[in-house]
PDB file of C-alpha atoms in Angstrom:
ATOM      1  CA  UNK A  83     -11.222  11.615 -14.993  1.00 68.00           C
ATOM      2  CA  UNK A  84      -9.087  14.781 -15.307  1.00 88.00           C
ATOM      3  CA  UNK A  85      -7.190  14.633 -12.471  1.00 90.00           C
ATOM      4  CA  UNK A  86      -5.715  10.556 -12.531  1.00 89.00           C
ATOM      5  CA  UNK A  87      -2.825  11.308 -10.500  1.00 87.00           C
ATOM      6  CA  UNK A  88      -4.989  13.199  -7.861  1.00 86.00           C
ATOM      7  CA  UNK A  89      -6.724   9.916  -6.778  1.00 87.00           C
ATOM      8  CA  UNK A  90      -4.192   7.958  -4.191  1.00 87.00           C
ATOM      9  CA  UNK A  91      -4.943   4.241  -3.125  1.00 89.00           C
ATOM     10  CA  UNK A  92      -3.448   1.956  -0.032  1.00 92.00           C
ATOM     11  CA  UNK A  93      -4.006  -1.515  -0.449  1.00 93.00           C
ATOM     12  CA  UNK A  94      -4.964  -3.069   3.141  1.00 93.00           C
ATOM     13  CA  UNK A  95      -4.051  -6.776   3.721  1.00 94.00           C
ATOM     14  CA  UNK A  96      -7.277  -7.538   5.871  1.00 88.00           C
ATOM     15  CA  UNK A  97      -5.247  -9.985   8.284  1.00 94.00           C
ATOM     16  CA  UNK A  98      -2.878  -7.304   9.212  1.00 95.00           C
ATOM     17  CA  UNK A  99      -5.828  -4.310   9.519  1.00 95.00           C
ATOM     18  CA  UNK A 100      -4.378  -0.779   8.630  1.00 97.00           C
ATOM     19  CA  UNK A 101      -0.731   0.389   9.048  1.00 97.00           C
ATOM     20  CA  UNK A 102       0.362   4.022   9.969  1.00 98.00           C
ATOM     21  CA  UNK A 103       2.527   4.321   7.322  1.00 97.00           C
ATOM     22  CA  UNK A 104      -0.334   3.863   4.935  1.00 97.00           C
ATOM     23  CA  UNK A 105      -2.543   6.393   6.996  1.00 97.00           C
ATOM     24  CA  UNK A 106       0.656   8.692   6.873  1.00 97.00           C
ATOM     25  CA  UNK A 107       0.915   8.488   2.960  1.00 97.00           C
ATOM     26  CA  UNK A 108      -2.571   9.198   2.493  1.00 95.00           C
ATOM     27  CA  UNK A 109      -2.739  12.120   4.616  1.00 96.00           C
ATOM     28  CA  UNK A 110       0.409  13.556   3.126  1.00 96.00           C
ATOM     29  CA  UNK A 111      -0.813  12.864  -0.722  1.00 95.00           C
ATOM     30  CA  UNK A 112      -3.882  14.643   0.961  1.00 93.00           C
ATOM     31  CA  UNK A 113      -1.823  18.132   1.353  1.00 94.00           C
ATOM     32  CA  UNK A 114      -2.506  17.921   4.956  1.00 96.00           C
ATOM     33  CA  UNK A 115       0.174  19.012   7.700  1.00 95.00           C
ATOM     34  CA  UNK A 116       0.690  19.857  11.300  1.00 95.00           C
ATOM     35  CA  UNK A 117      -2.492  19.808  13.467  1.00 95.00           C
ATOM     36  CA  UNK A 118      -4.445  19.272  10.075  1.00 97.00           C
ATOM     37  CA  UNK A 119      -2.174  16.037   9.281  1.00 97.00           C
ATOM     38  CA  UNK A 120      -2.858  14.703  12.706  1.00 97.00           C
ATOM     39  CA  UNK A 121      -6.421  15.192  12.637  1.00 97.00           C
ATOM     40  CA  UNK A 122      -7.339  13.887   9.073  1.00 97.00           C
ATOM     41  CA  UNK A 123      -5.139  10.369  10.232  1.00 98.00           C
ATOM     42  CA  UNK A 124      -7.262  10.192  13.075  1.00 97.00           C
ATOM     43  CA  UNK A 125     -10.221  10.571  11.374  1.00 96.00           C
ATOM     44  CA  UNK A 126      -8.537   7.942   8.348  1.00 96.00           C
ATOM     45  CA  UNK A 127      -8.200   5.233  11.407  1.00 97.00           C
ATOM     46  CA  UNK A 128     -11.818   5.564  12.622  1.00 96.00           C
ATOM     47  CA  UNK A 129     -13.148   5.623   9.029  1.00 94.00           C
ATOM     48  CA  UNK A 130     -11.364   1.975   8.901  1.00 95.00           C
ATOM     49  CA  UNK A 131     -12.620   0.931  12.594  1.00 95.00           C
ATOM     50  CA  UNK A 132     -16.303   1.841  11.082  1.00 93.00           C
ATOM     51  CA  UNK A 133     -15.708  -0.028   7.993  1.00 92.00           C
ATOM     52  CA  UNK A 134     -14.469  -3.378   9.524  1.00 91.00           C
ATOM     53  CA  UNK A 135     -17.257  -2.895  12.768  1.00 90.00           C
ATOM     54  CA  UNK A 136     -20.439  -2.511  10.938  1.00 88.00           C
ATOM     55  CA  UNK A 137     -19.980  -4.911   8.092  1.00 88.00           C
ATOM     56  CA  UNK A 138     -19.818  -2.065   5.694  1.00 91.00           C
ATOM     57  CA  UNK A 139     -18.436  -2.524   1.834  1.00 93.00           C
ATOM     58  CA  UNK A 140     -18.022   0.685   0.886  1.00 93.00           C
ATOM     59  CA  UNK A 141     -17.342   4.094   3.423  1.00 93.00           C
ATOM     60  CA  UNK A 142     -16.470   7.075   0.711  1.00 91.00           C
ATOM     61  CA  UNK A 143     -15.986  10.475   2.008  1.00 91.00           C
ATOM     62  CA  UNK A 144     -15.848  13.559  -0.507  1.00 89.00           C
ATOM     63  CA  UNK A 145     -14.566  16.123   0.910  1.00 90.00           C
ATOM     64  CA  UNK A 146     -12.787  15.836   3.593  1.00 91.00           C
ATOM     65  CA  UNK A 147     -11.826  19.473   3.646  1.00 94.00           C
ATOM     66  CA  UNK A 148      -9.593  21.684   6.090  1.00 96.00           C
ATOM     67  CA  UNK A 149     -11.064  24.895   8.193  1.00 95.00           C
ATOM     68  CA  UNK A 150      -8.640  27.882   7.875  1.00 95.00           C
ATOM     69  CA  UNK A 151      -7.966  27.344  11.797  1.00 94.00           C
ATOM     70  CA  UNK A 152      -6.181  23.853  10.917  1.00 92.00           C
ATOM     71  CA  UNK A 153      -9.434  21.767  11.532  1.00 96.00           C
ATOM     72  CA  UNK A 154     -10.689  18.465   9.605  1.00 96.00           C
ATOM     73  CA  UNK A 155     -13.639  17.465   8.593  1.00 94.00           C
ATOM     74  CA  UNK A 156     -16.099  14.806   6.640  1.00 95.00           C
ATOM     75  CA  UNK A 157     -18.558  17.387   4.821  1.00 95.00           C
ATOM     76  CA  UNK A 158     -20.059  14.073   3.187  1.00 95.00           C
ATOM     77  CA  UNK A 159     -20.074  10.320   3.527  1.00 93.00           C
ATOM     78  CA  UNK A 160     -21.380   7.378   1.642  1.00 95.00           C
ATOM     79  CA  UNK A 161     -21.651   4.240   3.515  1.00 93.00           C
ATOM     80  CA  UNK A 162     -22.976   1.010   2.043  1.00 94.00           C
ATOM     81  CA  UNK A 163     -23.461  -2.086   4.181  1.00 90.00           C
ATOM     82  CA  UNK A 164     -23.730  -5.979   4.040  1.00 85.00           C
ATOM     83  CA  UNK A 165     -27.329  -7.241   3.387  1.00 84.00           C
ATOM     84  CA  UNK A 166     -25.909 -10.697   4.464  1.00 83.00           C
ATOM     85  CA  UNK A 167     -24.555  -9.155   7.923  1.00 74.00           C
ATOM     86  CA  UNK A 168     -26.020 -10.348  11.658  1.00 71.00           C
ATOM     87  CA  UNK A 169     -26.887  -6.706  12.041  1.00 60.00           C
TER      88      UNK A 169
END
C-alpha cells in the first residue's frame, strides 16, 4: 500500500496467450538485466504455461529474487486451482 507504483500489471487477451513484449516489460519494471533478465522471462513464460495447463485461477509468486551470481528464482508460490476442472 506504500509502494503503488512498485506493483506492475500486463493485461493478457486469453485468445492471443502471452506476448514477449509483455514478458519483456515485466522483467524490466522487475530491475532484472542480462543473464538475470533472461532467466526471470523464462521463468514469467512457464509461470503462464502452468497457469493456463492446470486450470489454475490464481499463480502468485513473492519473491522472485536474484542470487548475486545473476541467478533467478521463485522463493514462494501461491497457486489456487479450479474446483470445477476435469482434473
Amino acid at each position: 500500500e506504500a509502494t503503488p507504483e512498485l506493483i506492475f500489471t500486463e493485461r493478457i487477451d486469453i485468445m492471443e496467450g502471452l506476448k514477449d513484449e509483455a514478458v519483456e516489460r515485466l522483467t524490466k519494471n522487475m530491475g532484472f538485466e542480462g543473464q538475470a533478465a533472461r532467466e526471470c522471462e523464462d521463468t514469467i513464460k512457464k509461470l503462464y504455461d502452468l497457469f493456463l495447463k492446470s486450470d489454475a485461477t490464481l499463480v502468485e509468486i513473492n519473491p522472485l529474487s536474484e542470487t548475486p551470481e545473476g541467478h533467478v528464482f521463485v522463493c514462494d508460490c501461491k497457486l489456487n486451482f479450479d474446483d470445477n476442472s476435469e482434473f
